[in-house]
CSV table of C-alpha atoms in Angstrom, one decimal:
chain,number,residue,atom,x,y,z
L,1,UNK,CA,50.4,-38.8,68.1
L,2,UNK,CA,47.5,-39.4,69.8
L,3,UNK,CA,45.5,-36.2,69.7
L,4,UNK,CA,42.7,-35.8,66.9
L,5,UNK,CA,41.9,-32.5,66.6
L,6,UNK,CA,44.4,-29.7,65.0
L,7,UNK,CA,46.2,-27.0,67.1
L,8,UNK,CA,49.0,-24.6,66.9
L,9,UNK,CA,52.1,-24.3,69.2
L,10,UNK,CA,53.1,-27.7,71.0
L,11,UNK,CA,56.0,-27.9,72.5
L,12,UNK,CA,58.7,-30.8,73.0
L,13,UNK,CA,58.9,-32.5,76.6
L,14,UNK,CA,61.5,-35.1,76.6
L,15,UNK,CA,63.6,-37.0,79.3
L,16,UNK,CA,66.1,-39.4,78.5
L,17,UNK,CA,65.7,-42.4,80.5
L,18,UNK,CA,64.8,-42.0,84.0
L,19,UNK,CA,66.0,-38.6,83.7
L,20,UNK,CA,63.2,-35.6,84.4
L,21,UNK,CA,61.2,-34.2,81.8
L,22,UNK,CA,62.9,-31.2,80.1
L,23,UNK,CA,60.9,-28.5,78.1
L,24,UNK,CA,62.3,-27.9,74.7
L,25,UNK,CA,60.1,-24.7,74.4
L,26,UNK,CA,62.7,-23.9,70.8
L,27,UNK,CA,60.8,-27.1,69.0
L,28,UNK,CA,57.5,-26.7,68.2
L,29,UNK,CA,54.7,-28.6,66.5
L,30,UNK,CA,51.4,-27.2,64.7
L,31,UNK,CA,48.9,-29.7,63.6
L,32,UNK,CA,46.9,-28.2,60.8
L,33,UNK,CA,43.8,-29.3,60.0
L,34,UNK,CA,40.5,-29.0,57.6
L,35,UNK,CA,37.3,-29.1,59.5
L,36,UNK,CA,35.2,-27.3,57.0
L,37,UNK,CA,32.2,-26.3,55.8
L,38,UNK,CA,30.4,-29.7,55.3
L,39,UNK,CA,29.4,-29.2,52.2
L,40,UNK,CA,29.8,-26.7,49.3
L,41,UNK,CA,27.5,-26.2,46.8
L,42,UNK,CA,28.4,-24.3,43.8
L,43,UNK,CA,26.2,-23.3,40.4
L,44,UNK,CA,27.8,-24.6,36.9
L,45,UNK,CA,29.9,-21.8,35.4
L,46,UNK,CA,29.2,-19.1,38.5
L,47,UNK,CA,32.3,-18.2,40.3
L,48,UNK,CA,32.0,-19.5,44.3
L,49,UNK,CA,33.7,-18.5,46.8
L,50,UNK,CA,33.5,-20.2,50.4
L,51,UNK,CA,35.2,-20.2,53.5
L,52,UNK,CA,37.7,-23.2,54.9
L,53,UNK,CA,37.7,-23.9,58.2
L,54,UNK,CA,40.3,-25.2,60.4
L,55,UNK,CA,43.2,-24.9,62.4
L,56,UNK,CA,46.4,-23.2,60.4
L,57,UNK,CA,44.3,-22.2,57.4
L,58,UNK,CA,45.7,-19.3,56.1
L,59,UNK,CA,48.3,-18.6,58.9
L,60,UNK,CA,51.1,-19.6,57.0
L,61,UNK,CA,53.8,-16.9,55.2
L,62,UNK,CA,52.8,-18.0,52.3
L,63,UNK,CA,49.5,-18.6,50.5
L,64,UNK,CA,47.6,-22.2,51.5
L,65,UNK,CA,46.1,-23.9,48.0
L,66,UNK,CA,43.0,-25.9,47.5
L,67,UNK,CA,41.3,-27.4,44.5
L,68,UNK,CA,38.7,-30.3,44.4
L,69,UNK,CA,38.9,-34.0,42.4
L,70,UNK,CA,36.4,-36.6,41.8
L,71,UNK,CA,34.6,-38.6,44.5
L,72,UNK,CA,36.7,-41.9,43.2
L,73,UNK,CA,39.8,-40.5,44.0
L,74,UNK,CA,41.7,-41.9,46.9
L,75,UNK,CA,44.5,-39.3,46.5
L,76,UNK,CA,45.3,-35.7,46.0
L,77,UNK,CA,46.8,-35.5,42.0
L,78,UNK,CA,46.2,-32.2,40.1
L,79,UNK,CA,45.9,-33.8,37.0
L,80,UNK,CA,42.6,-35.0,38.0
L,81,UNK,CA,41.8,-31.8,39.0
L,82,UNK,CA,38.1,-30.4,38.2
L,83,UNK,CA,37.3,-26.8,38.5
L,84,UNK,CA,41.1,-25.4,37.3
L,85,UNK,CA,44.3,-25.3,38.7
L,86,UNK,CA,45.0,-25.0,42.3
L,87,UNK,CA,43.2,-21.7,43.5
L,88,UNK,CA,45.3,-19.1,46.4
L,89,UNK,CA,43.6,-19.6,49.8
L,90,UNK,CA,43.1,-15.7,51.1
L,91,UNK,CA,44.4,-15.4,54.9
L,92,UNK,CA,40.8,-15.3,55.9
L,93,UNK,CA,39.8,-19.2,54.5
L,94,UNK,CA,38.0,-17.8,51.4
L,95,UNK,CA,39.0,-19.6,48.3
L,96,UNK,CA,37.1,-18.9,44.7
L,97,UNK,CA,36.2,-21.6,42.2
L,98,UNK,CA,34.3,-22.0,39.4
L,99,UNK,CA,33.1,-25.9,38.0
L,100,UNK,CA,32.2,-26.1,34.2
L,101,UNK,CA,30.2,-29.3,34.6
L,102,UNK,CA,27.1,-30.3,36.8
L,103,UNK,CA,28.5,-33.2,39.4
L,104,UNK,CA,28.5,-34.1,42.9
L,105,UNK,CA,30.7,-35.5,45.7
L,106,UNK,CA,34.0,-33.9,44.7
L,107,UNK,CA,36.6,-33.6,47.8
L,108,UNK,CA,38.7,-31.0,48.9
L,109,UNK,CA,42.5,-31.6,48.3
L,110,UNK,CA,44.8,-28.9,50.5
L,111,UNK,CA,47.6,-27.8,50.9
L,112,UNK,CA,48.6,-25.8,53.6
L,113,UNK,CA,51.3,-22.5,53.2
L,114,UNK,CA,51.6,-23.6,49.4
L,115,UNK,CA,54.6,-24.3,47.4
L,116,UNK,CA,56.9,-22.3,49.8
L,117,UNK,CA,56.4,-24.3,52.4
L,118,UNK,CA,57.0,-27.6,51.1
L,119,UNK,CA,54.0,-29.6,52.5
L,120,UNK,CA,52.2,-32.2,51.0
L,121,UNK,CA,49.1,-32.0,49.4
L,122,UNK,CA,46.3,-33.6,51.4
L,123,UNK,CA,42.9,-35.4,50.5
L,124,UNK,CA,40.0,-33.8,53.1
L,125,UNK,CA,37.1,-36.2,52.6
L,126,UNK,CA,34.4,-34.7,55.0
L,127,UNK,CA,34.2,-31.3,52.7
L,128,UNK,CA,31.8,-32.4,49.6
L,129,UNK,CA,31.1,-30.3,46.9
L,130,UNK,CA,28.7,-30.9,44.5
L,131,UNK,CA,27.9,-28.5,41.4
L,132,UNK,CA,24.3,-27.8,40.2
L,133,UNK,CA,21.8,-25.6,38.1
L,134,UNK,CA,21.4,-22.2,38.8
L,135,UNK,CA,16.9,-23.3,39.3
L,136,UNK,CA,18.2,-25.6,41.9
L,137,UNK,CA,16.8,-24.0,45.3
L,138,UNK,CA,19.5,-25.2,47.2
L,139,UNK,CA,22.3,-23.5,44.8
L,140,UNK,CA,23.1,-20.9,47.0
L,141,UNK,CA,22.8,-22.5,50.2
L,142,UNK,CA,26.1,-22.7,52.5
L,143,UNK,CA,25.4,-25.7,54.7
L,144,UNK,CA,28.0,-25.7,57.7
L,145,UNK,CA,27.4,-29.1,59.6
L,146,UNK,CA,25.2,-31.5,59.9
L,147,UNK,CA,23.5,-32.9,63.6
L,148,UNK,CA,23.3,-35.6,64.9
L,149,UNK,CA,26.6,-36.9,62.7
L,150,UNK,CA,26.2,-39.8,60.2
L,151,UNK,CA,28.5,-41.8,62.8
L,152,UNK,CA,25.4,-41.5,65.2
L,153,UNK,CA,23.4,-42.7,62.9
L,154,UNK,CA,22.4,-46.2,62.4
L,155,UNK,CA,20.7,-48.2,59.8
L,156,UNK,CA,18.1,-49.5,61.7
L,157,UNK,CA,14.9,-48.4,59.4
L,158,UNK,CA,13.4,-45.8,62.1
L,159,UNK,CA,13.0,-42.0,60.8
L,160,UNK,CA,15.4,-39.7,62.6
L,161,UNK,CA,15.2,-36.4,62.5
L,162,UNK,CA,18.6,-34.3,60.9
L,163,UNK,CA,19.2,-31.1,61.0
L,164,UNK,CA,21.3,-29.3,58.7
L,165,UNK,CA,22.9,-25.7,60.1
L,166,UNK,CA,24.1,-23.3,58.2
L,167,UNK,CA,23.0,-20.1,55.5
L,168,UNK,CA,20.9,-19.0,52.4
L,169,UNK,CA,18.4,-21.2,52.8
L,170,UNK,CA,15.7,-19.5,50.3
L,171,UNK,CA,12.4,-20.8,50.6
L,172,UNK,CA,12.6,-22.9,47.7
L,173,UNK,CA,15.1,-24.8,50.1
L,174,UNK,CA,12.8,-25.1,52.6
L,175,UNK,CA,10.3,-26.6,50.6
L,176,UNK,CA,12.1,-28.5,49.5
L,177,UNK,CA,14.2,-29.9,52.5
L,178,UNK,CA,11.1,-32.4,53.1
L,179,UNK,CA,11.9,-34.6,50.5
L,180,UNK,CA,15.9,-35.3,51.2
L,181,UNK,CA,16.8,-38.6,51.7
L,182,UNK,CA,20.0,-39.0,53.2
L,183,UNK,CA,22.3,-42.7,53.1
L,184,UNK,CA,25.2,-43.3,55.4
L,185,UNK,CA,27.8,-45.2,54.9
């Protein structure tokens, strides 16, 4: 499949041999993806909710999951879960969490129309989360992308200007925004 962006409703065209195409408009395909936000931050032991983004999130019958594990991990297992068991995902996107421990780079493991559906859980690497202090000024931001992207970036020494979009940016933040140092990989 060659498209890489999520959407709802395909239908099957098929011909057998050098037959014409036919329109199976019965069998269709949904490709559900993740797209966001960029990054979540959340304050140790302060419930957070935040708002996934994507294509299928919370259209299901039943209630997508989400829950976050460690940078390191490759894979989506809820035994190395941090911040609790899998949380409901409302049919809005909003999803609640709360982290015991200050840390940073978790992912965003999903799960789309939850058990009842029967899908696989599934590792979303581009939505970081890291955990904080409540002093830190940037504890309340809600950063929502990130321009130009690190794949337009290259490590070539010159400064480039980034700019981060998104909300709650207290002054504190802005301050402090001068002094972020960003590495791509």
């Amino acid at each position: 499949f060659l498209r890489r962006h999520g959407a709802l409703g395909y239908m099957l065209c098929y011909r057998f041999r050098a037959e014409p195409f036919f329109l199976y408009a019965e069998l269709t395909l949904d490709v559900l993806e993740v797209t966001g936000p960029f990054v979540v931050l959340a304050v140790v032991t302060q419930p957070r909710t935040f708002v996934v983004q994507g294509v299928g999130v919370g259209s299901g019958a039943a209630a997508d999951q989400a829950y976050f594990v460690p940078a390191s991990a490759s894979a989506c297992a809820q035994e190395s879960s941090v911040g609790g068991a899998p949380a409901a995902v409302a049919s809005d996107g909003s999803v609640t969490f709360t982290f015991g421990a200050v840390a940073s780079g978790h992912r965003l493991c999903y799960r789309f129309g939850g058990e009842a559906e029967g899908l696989p859980w599934r590792l979303f690497a581009g939505v970081a989360l890291s955990v904080t202090v409540p002093g830190d000024p940037f504890a309340l931001a809600d950063f929502a992308s990130l321009s130009p992207t690190a794949a337009t970036l290259t490590n070539t020494g010159i400064a480039t200007n980034v700019t981060i979009f998104g909300a709650n940016f207290d002054l504190g933040a802005q301050s402090k925004a001068h002094i972020i140092h960003c590495v791509f990989s």
